[in-house]
Coordinates of C-alpha atoms in Angstrom, one line a residue:
Chain D
X1 CA 5.0 -37.7 -2.8
X2 CA 3.5 -36.4 0.3
X3 CA 6.7 -34.7 1.4
X4 CA 7.0 -33.1 -2.1
X5 CA 3.5 -31.4 -1.6
X6 CA 4.6 -30.4 1.9
X7 CA 7.7 -28.7 0.6
X8 CA 5.7 -27.0 -2.2
X9 CA 3.2 -25.7 0.3
X10 CA 6.0 -24.5 2.6
X11 CA 7.6 -22.7 -0.3
X12 CA 4.3 -21.0 -1.3
X13 CA 3.5 -19.9 2.2
X14 CA 7.1 -18.7 2.8
X15 CA 7.2 -16.7 -0.4
X16 CA 3.8 -15.1 0.2
X17 CA 4.9 -14.1 3.7
X18 CA 8.2 -12.8 2.4
X19 CA 6.3 -10.8 -0.3
X20 CA 4.1 -9.2 2.4
X21 CA 7.1 -8.3 4.6
X22 CA 8.9 -6.9 1.6
X23 CA 6.1 -4.7 0.4
X24 CA 5.2 -3.4 3.9
X25 CA 8.9 -2.7 4.5
X26 CA 9.2 -1.0 1.2
X27 CA 6.2 1.3 1.9
X28 CA 7.6 2.2 5.4
X29 CA 11.2 2.9 4.3
X30 CA 10.1 4.6 1.1
X31 CA 8.0 7.1 3.1
X32 CA 10.8 7.8 5.5
X33 CA 13.5 8.1 2.8
X34 CA 11.5 10.5 0.6
X35 CA 10.7 12.9 3.4
X36 CA 13.7 12.8 5.7
X37 CA 15.8 15.0 3.5
X38 CA 13.5 18.0 3.9
X39 CA 13.2 17.7 7.7
X40 CA 15.0 20.4 9.4
X41 CA 14.7 22.7 12.4
X42 CA 13.2 25.5 10.2
X43 CA 10.6 23.0 8.9
X44 CA 9.4 22.4 12.5
X45 CA 9.6 26.0 13.7
X46 CA 8.4 28.2 10.8
X47 CA 4.9 28.9 9.5
X48 CA 4.0 27.7 6.0
X49 CA 4.6 30.1 3.1
X50 CA 3.4 30.0 -0.6
X51 CA 0.4 27.8 0.2
X52 CA 2.7 25.4 2.1
X53 CA 5.3 24.9 -0.8
X54 CA 8.0 26.5 1.3
X55 CA 8.4 27.4 5.0
X56 CA 7.5 25.0 7.7
X57 CA 4.6 23.5 9.5
X58 CA 4.8 25.0 13.0
X59 CA 1.2 26.1 13.3
X60 CA 0.0 22.8 11.9
X61 CA 1.9 20.9 14.6
X62 CA 0.3 23.3 17.2
X63 CA -3.2 22.6 15.8
X64 CA -2.5 18.8 15.8
X65 CA -1.5 18.9 19.4
X66 CA -4.5 21.0 20.4
X67 CA -6.9 18.7 18.6
X68 CA -5.3 15.7 20.3
X69 CA -5.5 17.4 23.7
X70 CA -9.2 18.1 23.4
X71 CA -9.8 14.6 22.2
X72 CA -7.9 13.1 25.2
X73 CA -9.4 15.4 27.8
X74 CA -12.9 14.4 26.6
X75 CA -12.3 10.7 26.0
X76 CA -10.0 9.5 28.8
X77 CA -12.1 10.1 31.9
X78 CA -15.2 8.8 30.2
X79 CA -13.4 5.7 28.9
X80 CA -11.8 5.0 32.3
X81 CA -15.2 5.2 34.1
X82 CA -17.0 3.2 31.5
X83 CA -14.3 0.5 31.4
X84 CA -14.5 0.2 35.3
X85 CA -18.2 -0.6 35.0
X86 CA -17.8 -3.1 32.1
X87 CA -14.8 -4.9 33.6
X88 CA -16.9 -5.7 36.7
X89 CA -19.6 -7.4 34.7
X90 CA -19.8 -10.8 33.3
X91 CA -20.9 -10.2 29.8
X92 CA -24.0 -12.4 29.7
X93 CA -25.5 -12.5 26.2
X94 CA -28.1 -9.7 25.9
X95 CA -27.3 -8.4 29.4
X96 CA -26.7 -4.6 29.5
X97 CA -22.9 -4.9 29.5
X98 CA -23.0 -7.2 26.5
X99 CA -25.3 -4.8 24.7
X100 CA -23.0 -1.8 25.6
X101 CA -20.0 -3.7 24.3
X102 CA -21.7 -4.5 21.0
X103 CA -22.6 -0.9 20.6
X104 CA -19.0 0.1 21.1
X105 CA -17.9 -2.5 18.6
X106 CA -20.2 -0.9 16.0
X107 CA -18.9 2.6 17.0
X108 CA -15.3 1.3 16.5
X109 CA -16.2 0.3 13.0
X110 CA -18.0 3.4 11.9
X111 CA -16.0 4.8 8.9
X112 CA -14.1 7.9 9.7
X113 CA -15.8 10.0 6.9
X114 CA -19.1 9.2 8.6
X115 CA -17.7 10.5 11.8
X116 CA -16.9 13.6 9.8
X117 CA -20.5 13.9 8.7
X118 CA -21.7 13.4 12.2
X119 CA -19.2 15.8 13.7
X120 CA -20.1 18.5 11.2
X121 CA -23.9 18.1 11.8
X122 CA -23.7 17.8 15.6
X123 CA -20.7 19.7 16.9
X124 CA -20.3 22.3 14.1
X125 CA -23.9 23.0 13.2
X126 CA -26.3 21.8 16.0
X127 CA -24.0 22.9 18.9
X128 CA -22.8 26.0 17.0
X129 CA -19.1 25.4 17.3
X130 CA -18.4 26.0 13.6
X131 CA -15.2 24.7 12.1
X132 CA -13.0 24.6 15.2
X133 CA -10.3 22.8 17.1
X134 CA -13.0 22.0 19.7
X135 CA -15.4 20.4 17.2
X136 CA -12.5 18.4 15.6
X137 CA -11.2 17.2 19.0
X138 CA -14.6 16.1 20.2
X139 CA -15.3 14.2 17.0
X140 CA -12.0 12.4 17.4
X141 CA -12.9 11.7 21.0
X142 CA -16.0 9.8 19.8
X143 CA -13.7 7.9 17.4
X144 CA -11.1 6.8 19.9
X145 CA -13.5 6.1 22.7
X146 CA -14.1 2.4 21.8
X147 CA -10.4 1.6 21.5
X148 CA -9.7 3.3 24.8
X149 CA -12.5 1.5 26.6
X150 CA -11.5 -1.8 25.1
X151 CA -7.9 -1.7 26.2
X152 CA -8.7 -0.2 29.6
X153 CA -11.3 -2.9 30.2
X154 CA -8.7 -5.6 29.3
X155 CA -6.1 -4.0 31.5
X156 CA -8.5 -4.0 34.5
X157 CA -9.6 -7.6 33.9
X158 CA -6.0 -8.8 33.9
X159 CA -5.6 -7.7 37.5
X160 CA -5.6 -11.0 39.5
X161 CA -8.7 -11.8 41.5
X162 CA -6.5 -12.4 44.6
X163 CA -6.0 -8.7 44.8
X164 CA -9.7 -8.1 45.2
X165 CA -10.2 -10.9 47.6
X166 CA -7.3 -9.5 49.7
X167 CA -8.9 -6.0 49.6
X168 CA -12.3 -7.4 50.5
X169 CA -11.0 -9.3 53.4
X170 CA -9.4 -6.1 54.7
X171 CA -12.8 -4.5 54.6
X172 CA -12.0 -2.1 51.8
X173 CA -15.0 -0.8 49.8
X174 CA -15.2 -1.4 46.1
X175 CA -14.5 2.3 45.4
X176 CA -11.3 2.2 47.5
X177 CA -10.3 -1.1 46.0
X178 CA -10.7 0.3 42.5
X179 CA -8.7 3.5 43.1
X180 CA -6.0 2.1 45.4
X181 CA -5.5 -1.4 44.1
X182 CA -7.0 -2.2 40.7
X183 CA -6.2 1.1 39.0
X184 CA -2.5 1.2 40.0
X185 CA -2.0 -2.4 39.1
X186 CA -3.6 -1.9 35.7
X187 CA -1.9 1.4 35.0
X188 CA 0.8 0.3 32.5
X189 CA -1.8 -1.6 30.4
X190 CA -4.1 1.4 30.5
X191 CA -1.2 3.6 29.4
X192 CA -0.4 1.3 26.5
X193 CA -4.0 1.6 25.4
X194 CA -3.9 5.4 25.7
X195 CA -0.8 5.5 23.5
X196 CA -2.6 3.4 20.9
X197 CA -5.5 5.8 21.0
X198 CA -3.1 8.7 20.5
X199 CA -1.7 6.9 17.4
X200 CA -5.2 6.4 16.0
X201 CA -6.0 10.1 16.6
X202 CA -2.8 11.3 14.9
X203 CA -3.5 9.2 11.9
X204 CA -7.0 10.5 11.4
X205 CA -7.8 12.7 8.4
X206 CA -11.3 12.3 7.0
X207 CA -13.1 13.1 10.2
X208 CA -11.2 16.3 10.6
X209 CA -11.5 18.0 7.2
X210 CA -15.1 19.1 7.9
X211 CA -14.9 19.5 11.7
X212 CA -11.5 21.1 12.5
X213 CA -11.2 22.7 9.1
X214 CA -8.5 23.6 6.7
X215 CA -6.8 26.9 7.5
X216 CA -3.0 26.9 7.9
X217 CA -2.6 29.7 10.3
X218 CA -2.2 29.2 14.0
X219 CA -5.5 28.9 15.9
X220 CA -6.1 31.7 18.4
X221 CA -8.3 29.6 20.6
X222 CA -10.1 26.3 20.8
X223 CA -12.9 27.9 18.8
X224 CA -10.5 28.8 16.0
X225 CA -10.1 26.5 13.0
X226 CA -6.9 24.6 12.5
X227 CA -5.4 22.0 10.2
X228 CA -3.9 18.7 11.5
X229 CA -0.7 17.2 10.0
X230 CA -2.7 14.5 8.3
X231 CA -5.0 17.0 6.6
X232 CA -1.9 19.0 5.6
X233 CA -0.4 15.9 3.8
X234 CA -3.7 15.4 1.9
X235 CA -3.9 19.1 0.9
X236 CA -0.3 19.4 -0.2
X237 CA -0.5 16.2 -2.2
X238 CA -3.9 16.8 -3.9
X239 CA -4.7 20.5 -4.0
X240 CA -1.3 22.3 -4.2
X241 CA 0.6 21.8 -7.4
X242 CA 4.3 20.9 -6.6
X243 CA 3.4 20.4 -3.0
X244 CA 4.7 16.8 -3.0
X245 CA 8.0 17.7 -1.3
X246 CA 6.3 19.2 1.7
X247 CA 3.7 16.4 1.8
X248 CA 6.5 13.8 1.9
X249 CA 8.3 15.7 4.7
X250 CA 5.2 15.9 6.8
X251 CA 4.4 12.3 6.1
X252 CA 7.9 11.2 7.2
X253 CA 7.5 13.3 10.4
X254 CA 4.1 11.8 11.1
X255 CA 5.3 8.2 10.5
X256 CA 8.4 8.8 12.7
X257 CA 6.1 10.0 15.5
X258 CA 3.9 7.0 15.1
X259 CA 6.9 4.7 15.2
X260 CA 8.0 6.2 18.5
X261 CA 4.5 5.9 19.8
X262 CA 4.3 2.3 18.8
X263 CA 7.5 1.5 20.5
X264 CA 6.3 3.2 23.6
X265 CA 3.0 1.2 23.5
X266 CA 5.0 -2.1 23.2
X267 CA 7.3 -1.4 26.1
X268 CA 4.4 -0.3 28.3
X269 CA 2.5 -3.5 27.4
X270 CA 5.4 -5.7 28.2
X271 CA 5.9 -3.7 31.4
X272 CA 2.2 -4.3 32.2
X273 CA 2.5 -8.1 32.0
X274 CA 5.8 -8.1 33.9
X275 CA 4.4 -5.9 36.7
X276 CA 1.4 -8.1 37.3
X277 CA 3.2 -11.4 37.2
X278 CA 6.2 -9.9 39.2
X279 CA 3.9 -8.5 41.9
X280 CA 2.1 -11.8 42.5
X281 CA 5.4 -13.6 42.9
X282 CA 6.5 -10.9 45.4
X283 CA 3.3 -11.2 47.3
X284 CA 3.6 -14.9 47.6
X285 CA 7.1 -14.6 49.0
X286 CA 6.2 -12.0 51.6
X287 CA 3.1 -14.0 52.6
X288 CA 5.4 -16.9 53.5
X289 CA 7.4 -14.8 55.9
X290 CA 4.4 -13.1 57.5
Chain E
X1 CA -11.5 -8.4 37.5
X2 CA -13.7 -10.0 40.1
X3 CA -17.4 -9.9 39.5
X4 CA -19.6 -8.2 42.0
X5 CA -23.3 -7.8 42.0
X6 CA -24.9 -4.8 43.7
X7 CA -26.2 -7.0 46.6
X8 CA -23.4 -9.3 47.5
X9 CA -20.1 -7.9 48.8
X10 CA -20.7 -4.5 50.3
X11 CA -23.4 -1.9 50.3
X12 CA -21.4 1.1 51.3
X13 CA -22.9 4.4 50.2
X14 CA -19.7 5.4 48.4
X15 CA -19.9 2.2 46.4
X16 CA -23.4 3.1 45.3
X17 CA -22.1 6.4 44.0
X18 CA -19.2 4.6 42.2
X19 CA -21.5 2.1 40.6
X20 CA -23.9 4.7 39.4
X21 CA -21.2 6.9 38.0
X22 CA -19.3 4.2 36.2
X23 CA -22.4 2.4 34.8
X24 CA -23.8 5.6 33.5
X25 CA -20.5 6.4 31.8
X26 CA -20.7 3.0 30.1
X27 CA -24.2 3.8 29.0
X28 CA -23.3 7.3 27.7
X29 CA -20.3 5.8 25.8
X30 CA -22.5 3.1 24.2
X31 CA -25.2 5.6 23.4
X32 CA -22.9 7.7 21.2
X33 CA -23.4 5.2 18.4
X34 CA -27.2 5.9 18.6
X35 CA -26.5 9.7 18.6
X36 CA -24.4 9.2 15.5
X37 CA -27.1 7.2 13.7
X38 CA -29.9 9.6 14.9
X39 CA -28.1 12.6 13.5
X40 CA -27.4 10.9 10.2
X41 CA -31.1 9.9 10.0
X42 CA -32.4 13.4 10.9
X43 CA -30.1 15.0 8.3
X44 CA -31.1 12.4 5.7
X45 CA -34.8 12.8 6.1
X46 CA -35.1 15.9 3.8
X47 CA -33.5 14.0 0.9
X48 CA -35.5 10.9 1.4
X49 CA -38.8 12.9 1.6
X50 CA -38.2 15.4 -1.2
X51 CA -36.1 13.3 -3.6
X52 CA -37.1 9.8 -2.7
X53 CA -35.0 6.7 -2.5
X54 CA -35.9 5.5 -6.0
X55 CA -34.2 8.5 -7.7
X56 CA -30.9 7.5 -6.3
X57 CA -31.0 4.7 -8.8
X58 CA -33.2 6.0 -11.6
X59 CA -31.8 9.5 -12.1
X60 CA -29.8 10.0 -15.3
X61 CA -26.5 11.0 -13.6
X62 CA -24.8 12.5 -10.6
X63 CA -25.1 16.3 -11.1
X64 CA -26.3 17.4 -7.7
X65 CA -26.3 21.1 -8.7
X66 CA -28.7 20.5 -11.5
X67 CA -30.8 18.1 -9.3
X68 CA -29.6 14.8 -10.6
X69 CA -28.8 12.3 -7.9
X70 CA -27.8 8.9 -9.3
X71 CA -25.6 7.1 -6.7
X72 CA -25.2 3.8 -8.6
X73 CA -21.8 4.5 -10.2
X74 CA -20.4 5.3 -6.8
X75 CA -22.0 2.3 -5.1
X76 CA -20.6 0.1 -7.9
X77 CA -17.1 1.7 -7.6
X78 CA -17.1 1.2 -3.8
X79 CA -18.1 -2.4 -4.2
X80 CA -15.5 -3.1 -7.0
X81 CA -12.6 -1.5 -5.1
X82 CA -13.5 -3.3 -1.9
X83 CA -13.8 -6.6 -3.7
X84 CA -10.4 -6.0 -5.4
X85 CA -8.8 -5.1 -2.0
X86 CA -10.2 -8.3 -0.4
X87 CA -9.0 -10.4 -3.3
X88 CA -5.5 -9.0 -2.7
X89 CA -5.5 -9.0 1.1
X90 CA -7.2 -12.4 1.8
X91 CA -4.7 -14.8 0.2
X92 CA -1.6 -12.8 1.3
X93 CA -3.0 -12.0 4.8
X94 CA -4.0 -15.6 5.5
X95 CA -0.6 -16.9 4.2
X96 CA 1.2 -14.4 6.4
X97 CA -0.8 -15.6 9.4
X98 CA -0.1 -19.3 8.6
X99 CA 3.6 -18.5 8.2
X100 CA 3.7 -16.7 11.5
X101 CA 1.8 -19.3 13.4
X102 CA 3.2 -22.6 11.9
X103 CA 6.4 -22.0 10.0
X104 CA 8.4 -19.1 11.3
X105 CA 10.9 -19.6 14.2
X106 CA 9.7 -17.9 17.3
X107 CA 12.1 -15.0 17.1
X108 CA 11.2 -14.2 13.5
X109 CA 7.4 -14.7 14.2
X110 CA 7.5 -12.0 17.0
X111 CA 9.2 -9.4 14.7
X112 CA 7.0 -10.4 11.7
X113 CA 3.9 -9.8 13.8
X114 CA 5.3 -6.5 15.1
X115 CA 5.9 -5.3 11.5
X116 CA 2.3 -6.1 10.6
X117 CA 1.0 -4.4 13.7
X118 CA 3.1 -1.4 12.9
X119 CA 1.7 -1.2 9.4
X120 CA -1.9 -1.3 10.7
X121 CA -1.2 2.0 12.4
X122 CA 0.1 3.9 9.4
X123 CA -2.3 6.6 8.5
X124 CA -4.4 6.1 5.4
X125 CA -3.4 9.5 4.0
X126 CA 0.2 8.3 4.1
X127 CA -0.7 5.2 2.2
X128 CA -2.5 7.4 -0.3
X129 CA 0.5 9.6 -0.7
X130 CA 2.8 6.6 -1.2
X131 CA 0.4 5.2 -3.8
X132 CA 0.2 8.6 -5.6
X133 CA 4.0 9.0 -5.7
X134 CA 5.2 5.4 -6.2
X135 CA 2.4 3.2 -7.5
X136 CA 0.3 5.4 -9.7
X137 CA 3.2 6.0 -12.2
X138 CA 3.7 2.2 -12.4
X139 CA 0.0 1.5 -13.0
X140 CA -0.1 4.3 -15.6
X141 CA 2.0 2.1 -17.9
X142 CA -1.0 -0.3 -18.2
X143 CA -3.0 2.6 -19.5
X144 CA -5.0 5.5 -18.1
X145 CA -3.7 8.2 -15.8
X146 CA -2.6 5.9 -13.0
X147 CA -5.4 7.0 -10.7
X148 CA -7.7 4.1 -11.2
X149 CA -9.7 1.3 -9.6
X150 CA -6.6 -0.9 -9.8
X151 CA -4.3 1.5 -8.0
X152 CA -6.9 2.1 -5.3
X153 CA -7.5 -1.7 -4.9
X154 CA -3.8 -2.4 -4.6
X155 CA -3.2 0.1 -1.9
X156 CA -6.4 -0.6 -0.1
X157 CA -5.5 -4.3 -0.1
X158 CA -2.2 -3.5 1.5
X159 CA -4.0 -1.4 4.1
X160 CA -6.5 -4.1 5.2
X161 CA -3.9 -6.9 5.0
X162 CA -2.9 -6.4 8.6
X163 CA -6.5 -6.7 9.7
X164 CA -6.8 -10.1 7.9
X165 CA -3.4 -11.3 9.0
X166 CA -3.9 -10.4 12.7
X167 CA -7.4 -11.8 13.1
X168 CA -6.5 -15.0 11.2
X169 CA -3.5 -15.5 13.4
X170 CA -5.6 -15.0 16.5
X171 CA -8.1 -17.6 15.2
X172 CA -5.3 -20.1 14.3
X173 CA -3.7 -19.6 17.8
X174 CA -7.0 -20.6 19.5
X175 CA -7.1 -24.0 17.7
X176 CA -6.5 -26.5 20.6
X177 CA -3.0 -27.9 20.5
X178 CA -4.3 -31.5 21.0
X179 CA -6.1 -31.3 17.6
X180 CA -2.8 -30.5 15.9
X181 CA -1.0 -33.2 17.9
X182 CA -3.7 -35.6 16.8
X183 CA -3.0 -34.8 13.2
X184 CA 0.7 -35.4 13.7
X185 CA -0.1 -38.8 15.4
X186 CA -2.2 -39.8 12.4
X187 CA 0.9 -39.2 10.3
X188 CA -0.3 -36.0 8.6
X189 CA 2.5 -33.8 7.2
X190 CA 2.5 -30.2 8.1
X191 CA 0.6 -28.9 5.1
X192 CA -2.2 -31.5 5.6
X193 CA -2.4 -30.7 9.3
X194 CA -2.9 -27.0 8.4
X195 CA -5.3 -27.7 5.6
X196 CA -7.4 -30.4 7.2
X197 CA -7.4 -29.4 10.8
X198 CA -6.2 -25.9 11.6
X199 CA -8.0 -24.0 8.8
X200 CA -11.3 -25.7 9.2
X201 CA -11.2 -25.2 13.0
X202 CA -10.4 -21.5 12.6
X203 CA -12.8 -21.0 9.8
X204 CA -15.2 -18.8 11.8
X205 CA -12.5 -16.5 13.1
X206 CA -11.0 -16.1 9.7
X207 CA -14.3 -15.3 8.1
X208 CA -15.0 -12.8 10.9
X209 CA -11.6 -11.2 10.1
X210 CA -12.5 -11.0 6.4
X211 CA -15.8 -9.3 7.3
X212 CA -14.0 -6.7 9.5
X213 CA -11.5 -6.1 6.7
X214 CA -14.4 -5.6 4.3
X215 CA -16.0 -3.1 6.6
X216 CA -12.7 -1.2 6.8
X217 CA -12.2 -1.3 3.1
X218 CA -15.8 -0.1 2.4
X219 CA -15.3 2.9 4.8
X220 CA -11.8 3.8 3.9
X221 CA -11.7 7.4 2.5
X222 CA -8.4 9.1 2.2
X223 CA -6.4 6.6 0.2
X224 CA -9.2 5.9 -2.2
X225 CA -9.8 9.6 -2.6
X226 CA -6.2 10.2 -3.5
X227 CA -5.9 7.1 -5.8
X228 CA -9.2 6.3 -7.6
X229 CA -9.3 9.3 -9.8
X230 CA -12.8 10.5 -8.6
X231 CA -14.6 10.6 -11.9
X232 CA -18.3 9.8 -11.5
X233 CA -18.7 7.2 -14.3
X234 CA -19.7 3.6 -14.5
X235 CA -16.2 2.1 -14.6
X236 CA -15.6 0.0 -17.8
X237 CA -12.1 -1.4 -17.0
X238 CA -9.9 -1.8 -14.0
X239 CA -7.6 1.0 -15.1
X240 CA -10.6 3.3 -15.4
X241 CA -11.0 6.1 -12.8
X242 CA -13.9 5.9 -10.4
X243 CA -15.4 7.7 -7.4
X244 CA -16.5 5.8 -4.3
X245 CA -19.2 6.8 -1.9
X246 CA -16.7 7.8 0.8
X247 CA -14.6 9.9 -1.6
X248 CA -17.8 11.6 -2.8
X249 CA -18.7 12.6 0.7
X250 CA -15.2 14.0 1.4
X251 CA -15.1 15.9 -2.0
X252 CA -18.5 17.5 -1.8
X253 CA -19.2 18.0 1.9
X254 CA -17.4 21.3 1.8
X255 CA -19.8 23.1 -0.6
X256 CA -22.9 21.0 -0.4
X257 CA -26.1 22.7 0.7
X258 CA -29.8 21.7 1.3
X259 CA -30.9 18.7 -0.6
X260 CA -27.4 17.9 -1.9
X261 CA -26.0 17.9 1.6
X262 CA -28.8 15.7 2.7
X263 CA -28.0 13.2 0.0
X264 CA -24.5 12.9 1.3
X265 CA -25.9 12.0 4.7
X266 CA -28.0 9.3 3.0
X267 CA -24.8 7.8 1.6
X268 CA -23.2 8.0 5.0
X269 CA -26.2 6.2 6.5
X270 CA -25.9 3.5 3.8
X271 CA -22.2 3.1 4.6
X272 CA -22.9 2.8 8.3
X273 CA -25.6 0.1 7.6
X274 CA -23.2 -2.0 5.6
X275 CA -20.5 -1.7 8.2
X276 CA -22.8 -2.4 11.1
X277 CA -24.1 -5.6 9.4
X278 CA -20.6 -6.9 8.7
X279 CA -19.3 -6.1 12.1
X280 CA -22.3 -7.8 13.8
X281 CA -21.9 -10.9 11.7
X282 CA -18.1 -11.0 12.5
X283 CA -18.9 -10.5 16.2
X284 CA -21.4 -13.3 16.3
X285 CA -19.1 -15.7 14.5
X286 CA -16.2 -15.0 16.9
X287 CA -18.3 -15.0 20.0
X288 CA -19.9 -18.4 19.3
X289 CA -16.5 -20.0 18.9
X290 CA -15.3 -18.9 22.3

């Protein structure tokens, strides 16, 4: 009797898991399949025509990359520095590092449309940037900051304590130890986190509509308005009649980019763990001979 | 990373600079969440003063241009769609995690997990497009236009499924192996071990994951905006169209001025409050278990 229930449960769990995999696989392949036919060199290299129904998405790709660049330039140094401080602290409950981490947890969960509201009120209106690449990029920077800090902090914490003891015994200062030893050792893990942050930024839509704006032409400068690929998908699908074809093509391109980014993050992450375990083994060996 | 306090290891001048710079970056990063909340509050004040909180419930309808600000249909729609999404994602996500942790052979489990991680990175606007092109026509056969609470819940459920599955799996993984071995020693079959030992032990983590998924569903904008139909009405069936709070912000932010704009910020503030509460609850649950 018991084994019958066991089999029944196995069957239920197995079929639920298969259903999940099937639906998720269906979504992914369906998106790629619908859009891939329209992808061509012209699509990548030409400006949109007829409200986007024909032509390509070249200026939109440029805007997307500019927004991403602004976001990374603003967020990466700050996240690295903040993670360096947090990784050195034991997170005692209600200590400052614990409080800072909880604040970042909440920031990570703020809905993207609320970031849009904030970005519009703060960057566009209060700081007078208007709808611009700069305002959109800085709003995105606030959004990806928590994930960058989180992954960087984990990367730094994974560096074995032996490294620090060795550095301290050689009389290196904490600053030197950080830049010469901890940072290089944690670099692949940090890069993996960075790639994840890029993926998150590329996927973002709601925060950009009211900060970076809507226009399809190529932005002249960072103060110009520009439309990201995700906003383009939304606009083509919802606001432009018969825009579905181009929306599908842009979606397929975006998903393909994210697949590549994801693969890069995975290989970097596995490299990170290999590097740290490999190096310790090497160090052990060389120590025997010295 | 090794823990240092300011007074122990070294007191070099350069270290003092390093400490000050990194710690202040951490504080700046953490303070962004307060900046966001402060701006939302300051933009909300005109609405709360001039219109008053009571009228968000007692007004006859949502016609912001003729000074009618009833938010209830949208709050109800947000809650209904979120609930629907959780009802779909919870059983499937938890089953997928159980399968991955206890049933799947290692090689399959790794790839299954990767598929789910991949899907968590697909942009919401792409899910929205997929729902619009593929799912809406299918749902339309049940009645209505296809853009309805049901369509939005289905796609949103799919979107938060990775959150549920990944957090549940992490919680199941942290159940001590001895406990499961103890179950086996008592002659429990696999399904009983899971039901009587693993799930109760991982209860807190699973609940935390569900809360995170709830926060994500509540704040999700693009997919819901593209799939729910966006009619401001008290929904009377699951195939009726509805407009959520997030979709309302995205739709009206472009042209809203003065009091109307301020009301949108009030709804943003409301969203951030719900999300912050669920994330803190989830964080406390997880932290205690560790």
